[in-house]
mmCIF file of C-alpha atoms in Angstrom:
data_model
loop_
_atom_site.group_PDB
_atom_site.id
_atom_site.type_symbol
_atom_site.label_atom_id
_atom_site.label_comp_id
_atom_site.label_asym_id
_atom_site.label_seq_id
_atom_site.Cartn_x
_atom_site.Cartn_y
_atom_site.Cartn_z
ATOM 1 C CA MET A 250 4.161 -1.014 7.323
ATOM 2 C CA THR A 251 0.772 -1.769 6.387
ATOM 3 C CA SER A 252 1.167 -5.209 7.769
ATOM 4 C CA TYR A 253 0.981 -3.685 11.064
ATOM 5 C CA PRO A 254 -2.126 -1.946 11.492
ATOM 6 C CA ARG A 255 -1.735 -0.346 14.981
ATOM 7 C CA GLY A 256 1.435 1.355 13.021
ATOM 8 C CA MET A 257 -0.635 2.903 10.759
ATOM 9 C CA PHE A 258 -2.172 4.773 13.466
ATOM 10 C CA LEU A 259 0.989 6.409 14.676
ATOM 11 C CA CYS A 260 1.907 9.043 16.044
ATOM 12 C CA ALA A 261 -0.049 11.288 17.901
ATOM 13 C CA CYS A 262 2.057 12.991 19.917
ATOM 14 C CA ASP A 263 2.421 16.611 21.086
ATOM 15 C CA ARG A 264 4.903 17.396 18.180
ATOM 16 C CA CYS A 265 2.719 15.499 15.763
ATOM 17 C CA ALA A 266 -0.228 17.157 17.180
ATOM 18 C CA ARG A 267 1.711 20.426 16.505
ATOM 19 C CA GLU A 268 2.384 19.753 12.910
ATOM 20 C CA ALA A 269 -1.257 18.662 12.491
ATOM 21 C CA ALA A 270 -2.452 21.943 13.752
ATOM 22 C CA ASP A 271 0.127 23.993 11.326
ATOM 23 C CA ARG A 272 -1.474 22.317 8.316
ATOM 24 C CA GLY A 273 -5.278 22.823 9.523
ATOM 25 C CA TYR A 274 -6.146 19.239 11.080
ATOM 26 C CA ASP A 275 -7.333 18.746 14.516
ATOM 27 C CA MET A 276 -5.119 16.062 16.007
ATOM 28 C CA GLU A 277 -7.766 15.431 18.991
ATOM 29 C CA ARG A 278 -10.563 15.044 16.625
ATOM 30 C CA MET A 279 -8.790 12.527 14.245
ATOM 31 C CA LYS A 280 -8.006 10.437 17.363
ATOM 32 C CA ALA A 281 -11.489 10.777 18.608
ATOM 33 C CA ASP A 282 -13.021 9.635 15.058
ATOM 34 C CA ILE A 283 -10.505 6.945 14.592
ATOM 35 C CA LEU A 284 -11.373 5.241 17.798
ATOM 36 C CA ASP A 285 -15.279 5.918 16.911
ATOM 37 C CA ALA A 286 -14.347 4.127 13.730
ATOM 38 C CA ARG A 287 -13.191 0.849 15.741
ATOM 39 C CA GLN A 288 -15.890 1.063 17.900
ATOM 40 C CA HIS A 289 -18.374 1.183 15.141
ATOM 41 C CA ILE A 290 -17.005 -2.038 13.793
ATOM 42 C CA GLN A 291 -17.059 -4.032 16.879
ATOM 43 C CA ARG A 292 -20.679 -3.148 17.177
ATOM 44 C CA MET A 293 -21.502 -4.429 13.849
ATOM 45 C CA GLU A 294 -22.712 -8.419 13.736
ATOM 46 C CA ALA A 295 -21.092 -10.602 11.421
ATOM 47 C CA GLU A 296 -24.234 -11.734 9.439
ATOM 48 C CA ARG A 297 -24.131 -7.766 8.345
ATOM 49 C CA LEU A 298 -20.652 -7.456 7.745
ATOM 50 C CA ALA A 299 -20.297 -10.876 5.564
ATOM 51 C CA GLN A 300 -23.312 -9.504 3.751
ATOM 52 C CA ILE A 301 -21.203 -6.297 2.788
ATOM 53 C CA CYS A 302 -18.799 -8.231 1.885
ATOM 54 C CA GLY A 303 -20.790 -9.521 -1.304
ATOM 55 C CA HIS A 304 -20.613 -5.984 -2.937
ATOM 56 C CA ALA A 305 -18.107 -4.139 -3.983
ATOM 57 C CA LEU A 306 -16.656 -1.298 -1.558
ATOM 58 C CA GLY A 307 -15.609 2.186 -2.985
ATOM 59 C CA PRO A 308 -13.934 4.384 -0.638
ATOM 60 C CA PHE A 309 -17.181 6.157 0.238
ATOM 61 C CA ASP A 310 -18.767 2.741 1.023
ATOM 62 C CA ALA A 311 -15.890 2.535 3.719
ATOM 63 C CA LEU A 312 -16.366 5.639 5.180
ATOM 64 C CA GLN A 313 -19.862 4.713 5.700
ATOM 65 C CA LEU A 314 -18.887 1.058 7.111
ATOM 66 C CA LEU A 315 -16.495 2.955 9.563
ATOM 67 C CA GLY A 316 -19.584 5.394 10.720
ATOM 68 C CA MET A 317 -18.813 8.206 8.619
ATOM 69 C CA ARG A 318 -16.876 10.660 10.643
ATOM 70 C CA ARG A 319 -14.299 12.712 8.615
ATOM 71 C CA GLY A 320 -11.407 12.163 11.054
ATOM 72 C CA VAL A 321 -10.374 8.729 9.541
ATOM 73 C CA LEU A 322 -9.935 10.599 6.360
ATOM 74 C CA GLN A 323 -8.178 13.243 7.458
ATOM 75 C CA TRP A 324 -5.738 11.267 9.488
ATOM 76 C CA PHE A 325 -4.560 9.622 6.297
ATOM 77 C CA ALA A 326 -4.616 12.924 4.375
ATOM 78 C CA PHE A 327 -2.643 14.656 7.298
ATOM 79 C CA ARG A 328 0.200 12.033 6.885
ATOM 80 C CA CYS A 329 0.298 12.832 3.085
ATOM 81 C CA ASP A 330 0.591 16.400 3.751
ATOM 82 C CA LEU A 331 3.284 15.758 6.634
ATOM 83 C CA LEU A 332 5.518 13.253 4.188
ATOM 84 C CA ALA A 333 5.027 15.577 1.177
ATOM 85 C CA ASP A 334 6.463 18.843 2.868
ATOM 86 C CA LYS A 335 9.546 16.854 4.581
ATOM 87 C CA PHE A 336 10.675 14.894 1.748
ATOM 88 C CA GLY A 337 10.194 18.308 0.027
ATOM 89 C CA ALA A 338 12.784 19.850 2.155
ATOM 90 C CA PHE A 339 15.043 16.644 1.769
ATOM 91 C CA ARG A 340 15.120 17.510 -1.959
ATOM 92 C CA ASN A 341 15.749 21.121 -1.968
ATOM 93 C CA ALA A 342 18.446 20.680 0.752
ATOM 94 C CA VAL A 343 20.273 17.983 -1.886
ATOM 95 C CA HIS A 344 19.570 20.375 -4.542
ATOM 96 C CA GLU A 345 20.939 23.165 -2.664
ATOM 97 C CA ALA A 346 24.249 21.357 -1.810
ATOM 98 C CA ALA A 347 24.592 19.357 -4.931
ATOM 99 C CA GLY A 348 23.291 21.047 -7.738
ATOM 100 C CA GLU A 349 19.663 20.821 -9.701
ATOM 101 C CA ASP A 350 21.197 18.367 -11.859
ATOM 102 C CA PHE A 351 21.664 15.830 -9.005
ATOM 103 C CA ILE A 352 18.757 12.995 -8.964
ATOM 104 C CA PHE A 353 17.125 12.915 -5.887
ATOM 105 C CA GLY A 354 14.126 10.110 -5.241
ATOM 106 C CA THR A 355 12.786 7.488 -3.124
ATOM 107 C CA ASP A 356 10.650 4.516 -3.721
ATOM 108 C CA THR A 357 6.907 4.510 -3.587
ATOM 109 C CA TYR A 358 4.743 2.061 -1.533
ATOM 110 C CA PRO A 359 2.456 -0.071 -3.619
ATOM 111 C CA ALA A 360 -0.153 1.921 -5.285
ATOM 112 C CA SER A 361 -3.314 -0.053 -3.424
ATOM 113 C CA LEU A 362 -2.069 0.538 -0.336
ATOM 114 C CA SER A 363 0.097 3.867 -0.092
ATOM 115 C CA PRO A 364 -2.381 6.102 0.969
ATOM 116 C CA PHE A 365 -2.494 4.352 4.107
ATOM 117 C CA VAL A 366 1.465 4.968 4.788
ATOM 118 C CA GLY A 367 1.491 8.633 3.503
ATOM 119 C CA HIS A 368 2.365 8.158 0.077
ATOM 120 C CA ASP A 369 0.348 10.118 -2.302
ATOM 121 C CA HIS A 370 1.506 9.353 -6.001
ATOM 122 C CA THR A 371 -0.246 12.304 -7.474
ATOM 123 C CA ARG A 372 2.301 15.241 -5.782
ATOM 124 C CA TRP A 373 5.281 12.759 -6.456
ATOM 125 C CA ASP A 374 6.914 15.495 -8.431
ATOM 126 C CA THR A 375 6.573 18.071 -5.899
ATOM 127 C CA PHE A 376 9.428 16.269 -3.712
ATOM 128 C CA SER A 377 11.109 13.611 -5.745
ATOM 129 C CA ASP A 378 12.760 13.783 -9.344
ATOM 130 C CA PHE A 379 11.680 9.943 -10.525
ATOM 131 C CA ALA A 380 9.137 7.498 -9.062
ATOM 132 C CA SER A 381 10.265 3.854 -8.236
ATOM 133 C CA PRO A 382 6.824 2.005 -7.689
ATOM 134 C CA LEU A 383 8.488 -0.877 -5.199
ATOM 135 C CA LEU A 384 6.780 -3.908 -6.249
ATOM 136 C CA SER A 385 9.242 -6.544 -6.011
ATOM 137 C CA HIS A 386 8.055 -7.406 -2.290
ATOM 138 C CA VAL A 387 4.817 -8.856 -2.654
ATOM 139 C CA ASP A 388 4.960 -11.245 0.043
ATOM 140 C CA ILE A 389 6.125 -8.431 2.589
ATOM 141 C CA PHE A 390 3.920 -5.875 1.262
ATOM 142 C CA PRO A 391 0.464 -6.738 -0.234
ATOM 143 C CA MET A 392 0.220 -10.519 0.942
ATOM 144 C CA GLN A 393 1.641 -9.698 4.616
ATOM 145 C CA THR A 394 -1.005 -6.974 4.990
ATOM 146 C CA MET A 395 -4.024 -8.804 3.667
ATOM 147 C CA THR A 396 -3.511 -11.219 6.396
ATOM 148 C CA ALA A 397 -2.998 -9.420 8.900
ATOM 149 C CA TRP A 398 -5.991 -6.826 8.209
ATOM 150 C CA ALA A 399 -8.092 -9.904 7.779
ATOM 151 C CA GLY A 400 -6.938 -10.765 11.374
ATOM 152 C CA PHE A 401 -7.286 -7.262 12.771
ATOM 153 C CA LEU A 402 -11.205 -7.460 11.395
ATOM 154 C CA GLN A 403 -11.530 -10.801 12.913
ATOM 155 C CA GLY A 404 -10.499 -9.432 16.025
ATOM 156 C CA LEU A 405 -12.885 -6.757 16.386
ATOM 157 C CA CYS A 406 -15.841 -8.867 14.933
ATOM 158 C CA PRO A 407 -14.453 -12.690 16.132
ATOM 159 C CA ASP A 408 -17.459 -14.315 14.525
ATOM 160 C CA LEU A 409 -16.382 -12.898 10.953
ATOM 161 C CA ASP A 410 -15.478 -16.137 8.940
ATOM 162 C CA GLU A 411 -11.815 -15.831 7.881
ATOM 163 C CA SER A 412 -12.590 -15.924 4.110
ATOM 164 C CA GLN A 413 -15.214 -13.292 4.465
ATOM 165 C CA ALA A 414 -12.542 -11.426 6.263
ATOM 166 C CA LEU A 415 -9.769 -11.452 3.174
ATOM 167 C CA GLN A 416 -12.708 -10.653 0.398
ATOM 168 C CA MET A 417 -13.783 -7.526 2.292
ATOM 169 C CA ILE A 418 -9.965 -6.283 2.497
ATOM 170 C CA TYR A 419 -9.473 -7.256 -1.043
ATOM 171 C CA ARG A 420 -12.704 -4.788 -1.930
ATOM 172 C CA LEU A 421 -11.333 -2.312 0.499
ATOM 173 C CA VAL A 422 -7.917 -1.904 -1.519
ATOM 174 C CA GLY A 423 -8.895 -2.965 -5.028
ATOM 175 C CA TYR A 424 -7.582 -6.477 -5.387
ATOM 176 C CA ASP A 425 -11.298 -8.033 -5.172
ATOM 177 C CA GLY A 426 -10.708 -8.477 -9.434
ATOM 178 C CA LEU A 427 -7.911 -10.816 -8.814
ATOM 179 C CA GLU A 428 -8.128 -14.466 -7.951
ATOM 180 C CA MET A 429 -6.716 -14.115 -4.671
ATOM 181 C CA PRO A 430 -6.301 -17.116 -1.672
ATOM 182 C CA HIS A 431 -9.592 -17.966 0.198
ATOM 183 C CA THR A 432 -7.766 -18.288 3.367
ATOM 184 C CA ILE A 433 -4.785 -17.114 5.379
ATOM 185 C CA GLU A 434 -3.085 -20.707 4.819
ATOM 186 C CA GLU A 435 -3.013 -20.595 1.252
ATOM 187 C CA PHE A 436 -0.930 -17.726 1.451
ATOM 188 C CA ALA A 437 1.838 -19.634 2.078
ATOM 189 C CA LEU A 438 3.926 -16.822 3.638
ATOM 190 C CA GLY A 439 7.372 -17.784 4.136
ATOM 191 C CA ALA A 440 7.622 -20.677 1.759
ATOM 192 C CA PRO A 441 10.031 -19.763 -0.943
ATOM 193 C CA ASP A 442 7.334 -20.075 -3.940
ATOM 194 C CA CYS A 443 4.670 -18.337 -1.797
ATOM 195 C CA GLU A 444 4.507 -15.028 -4.118
ATOM 196 C CA PHE A 445 3.324 -17.165 -6.750
ATOM 197 C CA ARG A 446 2.146 -20.336 -5.561
ATOM 198 C CA ASN A 447 -1.543 -19.333 -4.959
ATOM 199 C CA VAL A 448 -1.207 -15.653 -5.909
ATOM 200 C CA PRO A 449 -1.556 -14.095 -9.151
ATOM 201 C CA LEU A 450 1.922 -12.377 -9.262
ATOM 202 C CA ARG A 451 1.854 -11.185 -12.852
ATOM 203 C CA ASP A 452 -1.617 -10.068 -12.460
ATOM 204 C CA LEU A 453 -1.490 -8.643 -8.708
ATOM 205 C CA VAL A 454 1.760 -6.763 -9.998
ATOM 206 C CA ALA A 455 0.708 -5.537 -13.212
ATOM 207 C CA LEU A 456 -2.453 -3.997 -11.439
ATOM 208 C CA ASP A 457 -0.172 -1.814 -9.055
ATOM 209 C CA MET A 458 2.037 -0.541 -12.041
ATOM 210 C CA ALA A 459 -1.358 0.633 -13.787
ATOM 211 C CA LYS A 460 -2.405 2.623 -10.751
ATOM 212 C CA ALA A 461 1.006 3.756 -9.942
ATOM 213 C CA LYS A 462 1.157 4.981 -13.836
ATOM 214 C CA LEU A 463 -2.083 6.952 -13.658
ATOM 215 C CA TYR A 464 -2.035 8.397 -10.355
ATOM 216 C CA LEU A 465 1.822 9.729 -11.027
ATOM 217 C CA PRO A 466 2.442 13.275 -12.555
ATOM 218 C CA ALA A 467 2.457 12.780 -16.351
ATOM 219 C CA ASP A 468 6.058 14.201 -16.622
ATOM 220 C CA ILE A 469 7.899 12.542 -13.982
ATOM 221 C CA PRO A 470 9.986 9.385 -15.039
ATOM 222 C CA SER A 471 8.755 6.268 -13.232
ATOM 223 C CA TYR A 472 10.869 2.837 -13.204
ATOM 224 C CA PRO A 473 8.958 0.228 -11.273
ATOM 225 C CA ILE A 474 11.235 -2.103 -8.774
ATOM 226 C CA ILE A 475 10.324 -5.592 -9.655
ATOM 227 C CA GLN A 476 12.085 -8.954 -8.777
ATOM 228 C CA GLY A 477 14.667 -10.501 -11.185
ATOM 229 C CA GLY A 478 16.074 -12.828 -8.683
ATOM 230 C CA GLY A 479 16.774 -11.443 -5.778
ATOM 231 C CA ALA A 480 16.141 -12.268 -1.915
ATOM 232 C CA PRO A 481 14.066 -13.114 -0.738
ATOM 233 C CA HIS A 482 12.328 -14.974 -3.590
ATOM 234 C CA HIS A 483 13.043 -15.909 -7.035
ATOM 235 C CA TRP A 484 10.226 -15.170 -9.353
ATOM 236 C CA PRO A 485 9.857 -17.504 -12.588
ATOM 237 C CA ARG A 486 11.694 -16.024 -15.798
ATOM 238 C CA GLU A 487 8.651 -16.294 -17.659
ATOM 239 C CA THR A 488 6.270 -14.171 -15.395
ATOM 240 C CA ILE A 489 9.204 -11.942 -15.147
ATOM 241 C CA GLU A 490 9.181 -11.298 -18.741
ATOM 242 C CA GLU A 491 5.325 -10.972 -18.786
ATOM 243 C CA ILE A 492 5.741 -8.153 -15.842
ATOM 244 C CA MET A 493 8.349 -6.187 -18.042
ATOM 245 C CA ALA A 494 6.194 -6.221 -21.379
ATOM 246 C CA ALA A 495 3.209 -4.945 -18.980
ATOM 247 C CA ALA A 496 5.299 -2.419 -17.483
ATOM 248 C CA GLU A 497 6.359 -1.098 -21.145
ATOM 249 C CA SER A 498 2.911 -0.880 -22.412
ATOM 250 C CA ILE A 499 1.342 0.917 -19.483
ATOM 251 C CA GLY A 500 3.795 3.806 -20.068
ATOM 252 C CA HIS A 501 6.756 3.518 -17.366
ATOM 253 C CA GLN A 502 10.163 4.648 -18.468
ATOM 254 C CA GLY A 503 12.074 1.321 -17.249
ATOM 255 C CA ILE A 504 12.449 -1.112 -14.829
ATOM 256 C CA ILE A 505 14.882 -1.543 -11.725
ATOM 257 C CA PHE A 506 15.637 -4.780 -10.876
ATOM 258 C CA GLN A 507 16.176 -6.340 -7.827
ATOM 259 C CA GLY A 508 18.809 -9.048 -8.244
ATOM 260 C CA VAL A 509 19.138 -10.749 -11.910
ATOM 261 C CA GLN A 510 19.667 -14.478 -11.245
ATOM 262 C CA SER A 511 16.769 -15.436 -12.699
ATOM 263 C CA LEU A 512 17.429 -13.634 -15.938
ATOM 264 C CA VAL A 513 20.711 -14.443 -16.761
ATOM 265 C CA ASP A 514 23.351 -17.059 -16.323
ATOM 266 C CA VAL A 515 26.076 -16.108 -14.105
ATOM 267 C CA LYS A 516 29.653 -17.732 -14.811
ATOM 268 C CA LYS A 517 31.921 -18.303 -12.046
#
């Protein structure tokens, strides 16, 4: 999960090194470049980082911020290659056993964060028969990730203000155009209404739905997963209906609901 920053840089054991080499990657080089990027951030002054926060960050801006050593980007590309190959083998085995008409698929991470966990939407049709962008847990995925990454960044640069750290993370993943919280406390993580109290729930989910549709191959069916009233949070019905309308206008083929308590009256 992206909310555990160190977890995104596992594993680098001998077996993983062999898998990397089989795909043309140098594990030792990637490890060295990742450690160098960390040290590069630690050497930067908080004032300079704060100035960077005032400007939009694209992928190449981020690479320059990390010192521009290619192993960092290769690490995430390797993970995407590895998962695509493994899931492709799973799908082939399922189809061989159950027939080509048997549907095989897996959830996708929210598009703004997916490359960090090895999910490459652009090749989803090579190992899955459909896509189901998992957007029902806004607190577990985007919200906990934003707060964890901001804390991780402040750990590397203690003089960096919390709001500045959050803004830098928003810019890095593309949420900077939304009205996101300015402090970690404003996220109200753990509260029943945390996903919509200070967070633009509709716009955030719609943004990741739009990104997913753009990145996914045109011919793969896509059914975003959203809350319909399941655990742990119940979204407002009006917001759910707005998200449903957005999904249809974006071009998704349907919706998968996690729970329906907010949408229907269940008679006992």
